[in-house]
Coordinates of C-alpha atoms and ligand atoms in Angstrom, one line a residue:
X1 CA 5.5 -15.7 -4.7
X2 CA 5.2 -12.3 -6.3
X3 CA 2.5 -10.3 -4.5
X4 CA 1.2 -8.5 -7.6
X5 CA 0.8 -11.8 -9.5
X6 CA -0.7 -13.9 -6.7
X7 CA -3.9 -11.9 -6.0
X8 CA -3.1 -11.9 -2.3
X9 CA -2.1 -8.4 -1.3
X10 CA -1.3 -6.7 1.9
X11 CA -3.1 -3.5 2.3
X12 CA -0.8 -1.2 4.2
X13 CA 2.2 -0.5 6.3
X14 CA 2.3 2.2 9.1
X15 CA 5.2 3.9 10.9
X16 CA 5.4 6.6 13.6
X17 CA 8.2 8.3 15.4
X18 CA 8.4 10.9 18.2
X19 CA 11.4 12.5 19.8
X20 CA 13.9 12.7 16.8
X21 CA 14.9 15.8 15.0
X22 CA 15.0 14.0 11.7
X23 CA 11.6 12.4 12.1
X24 CA 10.4 12.8 8.5
X25 CA 13.6 11.7 7.0
X26 CA 13.7 8.6 9.1
X27 CA 10.0 7.9 8.3
X28 CA 10.9 8.1 4.6
X29 CA 13.6 5.4 5.1
X30 CA 11.2 3.3 7.2
X31 CA 8.5 3.5 4.6
X32 CA 10.9 2.3 1.9
X33 CA 11.6 -0.8 4.0
X34 CA 7.8 -1.3 4.3
X35 CA 7.2 -0.8 0.6
X36 CA 6.3 -4.5 0.0
X37 CA 3.2 -3.9 2.1
X38 CA 1.7 -1.4 -0.4
X39 CA 2.9 0.3 -3.6
X40 CA 0.0 2.4 -4.6
X41 CA 0.5 5.4 -2.4
X42 CA 2.6 6.9 0.4
X43 CA 2.5 9.8 2.8
X44 CA 4.2 11.5 5.7
X45 CA 2.8 14.0 8.3
X46 CA 5.3 15.7 10.5
X47 CA 4.9 17.8 13.7
X48 CA 7.1 20.4 15.3
X49 CA 5.1 20.2 18.5
X50 CA 3.0 23.2 17.4
X51 CA 2.7 22.9 13.7
X52 CA 1.8 20.1 11.4
X53 CA 2.9 19.7 7.7
X54 CA 2.1 16.9 5.3
X55 CA 2.9 15.5 1.9
X56 CA 1.5 12.4 0.2
X57 CA 0.9 11.0 -3.3
X58 CA 0.2 8.0 -5.4
X59 CA 3.1 5.7 -6.3
X60 CA 6.2 4.3 -4.7
X61 CA 7.8 6.1 -1.7
X62 CA 10.7 7.2 -3.9
X63 CA 8.3 8.6 -6.5
X64 CA 6.2 10.5 -4.0
X65 CA 9.0 12.3 -2.1
X66 CA 11.8 14.4 -3.4
X67 CA 14.5 15.7 -0.9
X68 CA 13.0 19.1 -1.2
X69 CA 9.6 17.9 -0.1
X70 CA 11.1 15.9 2.8
X71 CA 13.0 19.1 3.9
X72 CA 9.7 20.9 4.3
X73 CA 8.4 18.2 6.7
X74 CA 10.1 19.6 9.8
X75 CA 9.7 18.5 13.4
X76 CA 10.5 15.8 15.9
X77 CA 7.3 13.8 15.4
X78 CA 6.1 12.0 12.2
X79 CA 3.7 9.4 11.0
X80 CA 3.9 7.6 7.6
X81 CA 2.0 5.1 5.6
X82 CA 2.3 3.0 2.5
X83 CA -0.9 1.8 0.8
X84 CA -2.1 -1.0 -1.3
X85 CA -5.5 0.0 -2.8
X86 CA -8.5 -2.1 -2.1
X87 CA -10.6 -0.9 0.9
X88 CA -12.4 2.2 -0.2
X89 CA -10.7 2.2 -3.6
X90 CA -7.8 4.3 -5.0
X91 CA -7.4 8.0 -5.5
X92 CA -5.3 10.7 -3.9
X93 CA -7.9 11.5 -1.2
X94 CA -7.6 7.9 0.1
X95 CA -3.8 8.0 0.4
X96 CA -2.8 8.2 4.1
X97 CA -2.0 9.6 6.6
X98 CA -5.4 11.3 6.5
X99 CA -5.0 14.8 8.1
X100 CA -7.9 16.6 9.7
X101 CA -7.5 20.2 10.8
X102 CA -9.9 22.0 13.1
X103 CA -10.0 24.9 15.6
X104 CA -9.1 22.6 18.4
X105 CA -6.1 21.1 16.7
X106 CA -5.0 18.7 14.0
X107 CA -5.3 14.9 13.8
X108 CA -3.2 12.7 11.4
X109 CA -4.2 9.1 11.1
X110 CA -2.7 6.1 9.4
X111 CA -4.2 2.6 9.5
X112 CA -3.2 -0.9 8.6
X113 CA -6.1 -3.4 8.5
X114 CA -9.7 -3.3 7.8
X115 CA -12.7 -2.4 9.9
X116 CA -15.5 -5.0 9.5
X117 CA -18.2 -2.6 10.8
X118 CA -17.0 0.5 8.8
X119 CA -20.1 0.7 6.7
X120 CA -22.4 0.5 9.6
X121 CA -20.4 3.2 11.4
X122 CA -20.4 5.4 8.2
X123 CA -24.2 5.2 7.9
X124 CA -24.5 6.1 11.6
X125 CA -22.1 9.1 11.3
X126 CA -23.8 10.4 8.2
X127 CA -27.2 10.2 9.9
X128 CA -25.7 12.3 12.7
X129 CA -24.5 14.9 10.2
X130 CA -20.9 14.0 9.5
X131 CA -19.6 14.6 6.0
X132 CA -17.1 11.9 5.0
X133 CA -14.3 13.2 2.7
X134 CA -12.9 9.9 1.6
X135 CA -14.2 6.4 0.9
X136 CA -11.6 4.9 3.2
X137 CA -12.8 3.4 6.4
X138 CA -9.9 5.0 8.3
X139 CA -11.8 8.3 8.3
X140 CA -14.4 6.7 10.5
X141 CA -12.1 6.8 13.5
X142 CA -11.4 10.5 13.0
X143 CA -15.1 11.3 13.0
X144 CA -15.7 9.1 16.1
X145 CA -12.9 10.9 17.9
X146 CA -14.3 14.3 17.0
X147 CA -17.8 13.4 18.0
X148 CA -16.9 11.8 21.3
X149 CA -18.0 13.8 24.3
X150 CA -14.8 13.6 26.3
X151 CA -12.7 16.6 27.1
X152 CA -9.2 15.3 26.4
X153 CA -8.0 13.7 23.2
X154 CA -6.7 10.5 24.8
X155 CA -10.1 9.7 26.3
X156 CA -11.9 10.6 23.0
X157 CA -9.5 8.2 21.1
X158 CA -10.1 5.4 23.7
X159 CA -13.8 5.9 23.5
X160 CA -13.8 5.9 19.6
X161 CA -11.6 2.7 19.5
X162 CA -14.1 0.7 21.5
X163 CA -16.7 1.3 18.7
X164 CA -14.5 -0.3 16.0
X165 CA -14.6 -4.0 15.0
X166 CA -12.0 -5.7 12.9
X167 CA -8.3 -5.3 12.3
X168 CA -6.5 -2.1 13.0
X169 CA -3.0 -1.0 13.7
X170 CA -3.4 2.8 14.1
X171 CA -0.9 5.6 14.4
X172 CA -2.5 8.8 15.3
X173 CA -0.7 12.1 15.7
X174 CA -1.7 15.5 17.1
X175 CA 0.6 18.5 17.2
X176 CA 1.8 17.4 20.6
X177 CA 1.8 13.6 20.7
X178 CA 1.7 10.3 19.0
X179 CA -0.9 7.7 19.9
X180 CA -0.6 4.0 18.8
X181 CA -3.4 1.5 19.0
X182 CA -3.8 -2.2 18.1
X183 CA -7.2 -4.0 17.8
X184 CA -8.3 -6.4 20.6
X185 CA -7.3 -9.4 18.4
X186 CA -3.9 -8.0 17.4
X187 CA -4.6 -9.1 13.9
X188 CA -1.9 -7.1 12.2
X189 CA 1.7 -6.9 13.5
X190 CA 2.9 -3.7 15.2
X191 CA 6.1 -3.2 17.1
X192 CA 7.6 -0.6 19.4
X193 CA 11.3 0.5 19.2
X194 CA 13.6 3.1 20.7
X195 CA 15.8 5.5 18.9
X196 CA 18.0 7.7 21.0
X197 CA 15.6 9.4 23.5
X198 CA 12.7 8.9 21.1
X199 CA 10.4 6.1 20.2
X200 CA 9.2 4.5 16.9
X201 CA 6.4 2.1 16.0
X202 CA 6.2 0.1 12.8
X203 CA 4.2 -2.6 11.1
X204 CA 7.4 -4.6 10.8
X205 CA 10.7 -4.6 12.6
X206 CA 12.7 -4.3 9.4
X207 CA 11.8 -0.6 9.6
X208 CA 13.8 -0.3 12.9
X209 CA 16.9 -1.9 11.4
X210 CA 17.0 0.6 8.5
X211 CA 16.8 3.6 10.8
X212 CA 19.0 2.2 13.6
X213 CA 16.2 1.9 16.2
X214 CA 16.2 -0.9 18.8
X215 CA 13.2 -3.2 19.0
X216 CA 11.6 -3.1 22.5
X217 CA 8.4 -5.2 22.1
X218 CA 5.2 -5.8 20.2
X219 CA 2.3 -3.5 20.8
X220 CA -0.3 -5.5 22.7
X221 CA -3.9 -6.2 21.6
X222 CA -6.1 -3.6 23.2
X223 CA -3.2 -1.3 24.1
X224 CA -3.0 2.4 23.5
X225 CA 0.5 3.9 23.6
X226 CA 0.8 7.6 24.2
X227 CA 4.2 9.1 23.2
X228 CA 5.1 12.7 23.7
X229 CA 7.9 15.0 25.0
X230 CA 7.4 13.6 28.5
X231 CA 8.1 10.0 27.3
X232 CA 5.9 7.0 26.8
X233 CA 2.8 5.7 28.6
X234 CA 0.9 2.4 28.0
X235 CA -2.8 2.3 28.7
X236 CA -5.6 0.0 27.7
X237 CA -8.7 0.8 25.7
X238 CA -10.0 -2.7 26.4
X239 CA -9.1 -5.8 28.4
X240 CA -11.3 -8.1 26.3
X241 CA -8.5 -9.3 24.1
X242 CA -7.7 -12.5 22.3
X243 CA -4.4 -12.4 20.2
X244 CA -5.1 -13.7 16.7
X245 CA -2.2 -12.5 14.6
X246 CA -2.6 -13.0 10.8
X247 CA -0.8 -16.3 10.1
X248 CA -0.1 -15.1 6.5
X249 CA 2.2 -12.5 7.9
X250 CA 4.6 -15.3 8.8
X251 CA 3.8 -17.4 5.7
X252 CA 4.0 -14.7 3.1
X253 CA 3.5 -11.0 3.7
X254 CA 6.2 -9.9 6.1
X255 CA 9.8 -9.4 5.1
X256 CA 12.1 -12.3 6.0
X257 CA 14.3 -10.0 8.1
X258 CA 11.3 -8.9 10.3
X259 CA 10.5 -10.5 13.6
X260 CA 6.9 -10.9 14.7
X261 CA 6.5 -11.3 18.5
X262 CA 10.1 -12.3 18.7
X263 CA 9.9 -14.9 15.9
X264 CA 12.0 -14.3 12.9
X265 CA 10.0 -14.6 9.7
X266 CA 12.7 -16.3 7.6
X267 CA 13.4 -18.9 10.3
X268 CA 9.6 -19.5 10.7
X269 CA 9.4 -20.1 6.9
X270 CA 12.3 -22.5 7.0
X271 CA 10.5 -24.5 9.7
X272 CA 7.4 -24.5 7.6
X273 CA 9.5 -26.0 4.8
X274 CA 10.9 -28.6 7.2
X275 CA 7.5 -29.5 8.4
X276 CA 6.3 -29.9 4.8
X277 CA 9.2 -32.3 4.2
X278 CA 8.2 -34.3 7.3
X279 CA 4.5 -34.4 6.2
X280 CA 5.2 -35.1 2.5
X281 CA 8.5 -36.9 1.9
X282 CA 9.1 -37.4 -1.9
X283 CA 11.9 -38.5 -4.1
X284 CA 13.3 -35.7 -6.3
X285 CA 16.5 -34.3 -7.7
X286 CA 16.2 -30.6 -6.8
X287 CA 14.1 -28.3 -4.6
X288 CA 13.4 -24.8 -5.8
X289 CA 11.4 -22.0 -4.3
X290 CA 9.2 -19.4 -6.0
X291 CA 11.0 -16.0 -5.4
X292 CA 11.0 -14.2 -3.2
X293 CA 8.7 -15.2 -0.3
X294 CA 9.0 -19.0 -0.8
X295 CA 12.7 -19.3 -0.9
X296 CA 13.1 -19.7 2.9
X297 CA 10.5 -22.5 3.0
X298 CA 12.2 -24.2 0.0
X299 CA 15.6 -24.1 1.8
X300 CA 13.9 -25.6 4.9
X301 CA 12.4 -28.4 2.8
X302 CA 15.7 -29.1 1.0
X303 CA 17.7 -29.2 4.3
X304 CA 15.2 -31.6 5.9
X305 CA 14.8 -33.9 2.9
X306 CA 18.5 -33.8 2.1
X307 CA 17.9 -32.9 -1.5
X308 CA 19.9 -30.0 -3.1
X309 CA 18.3 -26.6 -3.1
X310 CA 18.8 -24.9 -6.4
X311 CA 17.7 -21.7 -8.0
X312 CA 15.3 -23.1 -10.5
X313 CA 13.4 -19.9 -11.0
X314 CA 14.7 -16.4 -11.1
X315 CA 12.9 -13.1 -10.8
X316 CA 13.3 -10.5 -13.5
X317 CA 13.8 -7.5 -11.2
X318 CA 13.7 -4.6 -13.6
X319 CA 10.2 -5.1 -15.0
X320 CA 8.2 -2.0 -14.3
X321 CA 5.1 -2.3 -12.1
X322 CA 2.9 -0.9 -14.9
X323 CA 3.2 -4.2 -16.7
X324 CA 1.4 -6.0 -14.0
X325 CA -2.3 -5.4 -14.4
X326 CA -5.2 -6.8 -12.4
X327 CA -6.9 -8.6 -15.3
X328 CA -6.4 -12.4 -15.5
X329 CA -4.9 -12.4 -19.0
X330 CA -2.4 -9.7 -18.1
X331 CA -1.6 -11.3 -14.8
X332 CA -0.6 -14.4 -16.6
X333 CA 1.5 -12.4 -19.0
X334 CA 3.0 -10.8 -15.9
X335 CA 4.1 -14.2 -14.6
X336 CA 5.9 -14.8 -17.8
X337 CA 7.7 -11.6 -17.7
X338 CA 8.4 -11.6 -13.9
X339 CA 9.8 -15.1 -13.6
X340 CA 12.1 -17.2 -15.7
X341 CA 13.1 -20.9 -15.3
X342 CA 16.8 -21.8 -15.1
X343 CA 17.0 -24.5 -17.8
X344 CA 20.4 -25.7 -16.7
X345 CA 19.0 -26.4 -13.2
X346 CA 15.7 -28.1 -14.0
X347 CA 16.3 -29.9 -17.4
X348 CA 16.0 -33.6 -17.0
X349 CA 15.3 -33.3 -13.2
X350 CA 12.5 -34.2 -10.9
X351 CA 11.7 -30.8 -9.3
X352 CA 10.1 -30.0 -6.0
X353 CA 8.7 -26.5 -6.4
X354 CA 7.9 -24.9 -3.0
X355 CA 5.4 -22.1 -2.9
X356 CA 3.8 -20.3 0.1
X357 CA 0.2 -20.4 -1.0
X358 CA -2.2 -20.9 -3.9
X359 CA -5.0 -18.3 -4.3
X360 CA -6.5 -18.5 -7.8
X361 CA -4.2 -21.2 -9.2
X362 CA -3.4 -19.5 -12.5
X363 CA 0.0 -18.4 -11.4
X364 CA 0.9 -21.9 -10.2
X365 CA -0.2 -23.4 -13.5
X366 CA 1.9 -21.0 -15.4
X367 CA 5.0 -21.7 -13.3
X368 CA 4.5 -25.5 -13.5
X369 CA 4.3 -25.1 -17.3
X370 CA 7.3 -23.0 -17.4
X371 CA 9.4 -25.6 -15.5
X372 CA 8.2 -28.4 -17.7
X373 CA 8.9 -26.3 -20.9
X374 CA 12.4 -25.9 -19.5
X375 CA 12.8 -29.7 -19.4
X376 CA 11.8 -30.7 -15.8
X377 CA 10.7 -34.4 -16.0
X378 CA 8.4 -34.1 -12.9
X379 CA 7.1 -31.1 -11.0
X380 CA 5.9 -31.7 -7.5
X381 CA 4.3 -28.6 -5.9
X382 CA 4.6 -28.2 -2.2
X383 CA 2.7 -25.4 -0.5
X384 CA 3.9 -24.2 2.9
X385 CA 0.4 -23.4 4.1
X386 CA -3.0 -25.1 4.1
X387 CA -5.5 -24.5 1.2
X388 CA -7.0 -20.9 1.4
X389 CA -10.7 -21.6 1.3
X390 CA -12.2 -18.5 2.8
X391 CA -11.9 -14.8 2.1
X392 CA -10.1 -12.4 4.5
X393 CA -12.0 -9.4 5.9
X394 CA -9.0 -8.1 7.9
X395 CA -7.1 -6.1 5.3
X396 CA -5.8 -8.8 3.0
X397 CA -7.2 -8.8 -0.5
X398 CA -8.0 -12.5 -0.9
X399 CA -11.0 -11.9 -3.2
X400 CA -14.1 -14.0 -2.8
X401 CA -14.9 -17.6 -2.2
X402 CA -15.7 -17.8 -5.9
X403 CA -12.1 -16.8 -6.9
X404 CA -10.4 -19.0 -4.4
X405 CA -9.5 -22.2 -6.2
X406 CA -9.4 -24.2 -3.0
X407 CA -12.9 -23.2 -1.9
X408 CA -14.4 -25.1 -4.9
X409 CA -11.9 -27.8 -5.7
X410 CA -10.3 -30.7 -3.9
X411 CA -6.5 -31.0 -3.7
X412 CA -6.6 -33.6 -6.5
X413 CA -8.7 -31.3 -8.7
X414 CA -6.3 -28.4 -8.1
X415 CA -3.4 -30.6 -9.0
X416 CA -5.0 -31.4 -12.3
X417 CA -5.8 -27.7 -13.0
X418 CA -2.2 -26.6 -12.4
X419 CA -0.7 -29.6 -14.2
X420 CA 1.6 -30.8 -11.4
X421 CA 2.7 -34.4 -10.9
X422 CA 1.8 -34.1 -7.2
X423 CA 0.4 -31.3 -5.0
X424 CA 0.6 -31.2 -1.2
X425 CA -0.5 -28.5 1.3
X426 CA 0.9 -28.2 4.8
X427 CA -1.6 -29.1 7.6
X428 CA -3.0 -26.4 9.8
X429 CA -1.5 -28.1 12.9
X430 CA 1.8 -28.5 11.2
X431 CA 1.9 -24.8 10.2
X432 CA 1.0 -23.6 13.7
X433 CA 3.6 -25.9 15.3
X434 CA 6.3 -24.9 12.9
X435 CA 5.8 -21.2 13.4
X436 CA 6.2 -21.8 17.1
X437 CA 4.3 -19.1 18.9
X438 CA 4.3 -19.7 22.7
X439 CA 0.6 -18.8 23.1
X440 CA -1.8 -21.2 24.7
X441 CA -5.3 -21.8 23.5
X442 CA -6.8 -23.5 20.5
X443 CA -5.3 -21.3 17.8
X444 CA -2.1 -20.5 19.6
X445 CA -2.5 -16.8 19.0
X446 CA -3.1 -17.1 15.3
X447 CA -5.9 -16.0 13.0
X448 CA -6.5 -19.0 10.8
X449 CA -9.8 -17.9 9.2
X450 CA -8.8 -18.1 5.6
X451 CA -7.9 -21.8 6.2
X452 CA -10.6 -22.8 8.7
X453 CA -13.4 -20.3 8.2
X454 CA -13.4 -19.5 11.9
X455 CA -13.2 -15.8 12.0
X456 CA -11.9 -14.2 15.3
X457 CA -14.4 -11.4 15.1
X458 CA -18.0 -11.0 14.2
X459 CA -18.4 -10.4 10.4
X460 CA -21.0 -7.8 9.4
X461 CA -23.1 -8.6 6.4
X462 CA -22.2 -5.4 4.6
X463 CA -18.5 -6.3 4.8
X464 CA -19.1 -9.2 2.4
X465 CA -18.7 -9.0 -1.3
X466 CA -22.1 -9.2 -3.1
X467 CA -21.3 -12.8 -4.1
X468 CA -20.5 -13.7 -0.5
X469 CA -23.8 -12.2 0.6
X470 CA -25.6 -14.5 -1.8
X471 CA -23.8 -17.4 -0.2
X472 CA -24.9 -16.4 3.3
X473 CA -28.6 -16.2 2.4
Ligands
LIG1 S1 -8.1 -14.5 7.3 FE1 -6.1 -15.2 6.7 S2 -5.1 -13.5 5.6 FE2 -6.9 -12.7 6.8 S3 -6.0 -12.1 8.8 FE3 -6.7 -14.1 9.0 S4 -4.9 -15.4 8.6 FE4 -4.5 -13.4 7.8

């Protein structure tokens, strides 16, 4: 499904590199490969080992950086960020990496995820005299690091990290080193790679492929990596960890060529499609997927069901982003402009349409209508994940209970709303088994909260949307 139409948006991608003379240029390429994780803003901070320079702006990576600007970002260390605007709102000051300069040195920070206790910490910091420059919760970490009583930066970072709750993959850079931290639940993906004598970290491994880095391993929950001119060191800021990777990274967000904890995303999606075919066999003439993220699952379904996979929907690739607006009416118009049915494929056919998820349902209704208008005799909608019934507080913009169609309607009611001939959602167990993580434990290393309502961390009341607060009273 198309991210900007679905109402299910990733908030950010992070990248960091140390020990390469072309650090900023490579960060630029890496950010382009992470562009699907955020299109609202981008930034790079580079370090020579003694001096830090930065450039950031609103828009796509290619819009923010010219070659001239990149040439000014000199040094063998760099951190970069792409941003989707929700937490803290938009605006230049919230584009990351955030850079703080002081007498004792500079600190650049880039964050993927969402802190559930950010507001509580902000109030506490303000009471203690801190003046926050942005509305982004990322800044909280900078203030906590600054205020920590420890002598050395690493101990201050460790101490500050223990105060955070929620999802965070942080890359932090001073003039002399890069520090990388992942929250105790490992909610967001973060991988470590090697490039020449240097190291790189990225939200997704597709960033390594584009710069020629070699994947080493995932960063572990509760781990703090310190990378500098002496090499790399792994330390822990906590041992109280419980891996709960965001399942939607496998289902929908990550690029199909990325691997998460050694599992290729395209292959996982194909298995989700196969599992869907095993759980819901149905007679049909063609299987089609909603581009781009559902194509792998559709291929998997088609293979397992022995029904031809066809390109029943195509994406109009050259529609500008500005056409896609966040209002309902314009979002629906956006669907029309972004996707087209292939009449020659669907006319007179019973079509299985595989999609990765349903959030509000309006996009699904529009696509079903589109296929029927193009002559499909039946449209059976197969969703390669379970119904999303609960909002996400960990950096994914899944709106509120109120906006989630599955929180208020049964599967049959949703079927009627979207006008499909049948509608099926993959089971939670089927999804977890198909993804195939080797973890033990009830959730097999997954966060499943948007499906099950069981959140892996405490949720603070002020994290909730006003409507959600009413619900909890
Ligand atoms: S609640 Fe859902 S979208 Fe949010 S982190 Fe968990 S699995 Fe991912």
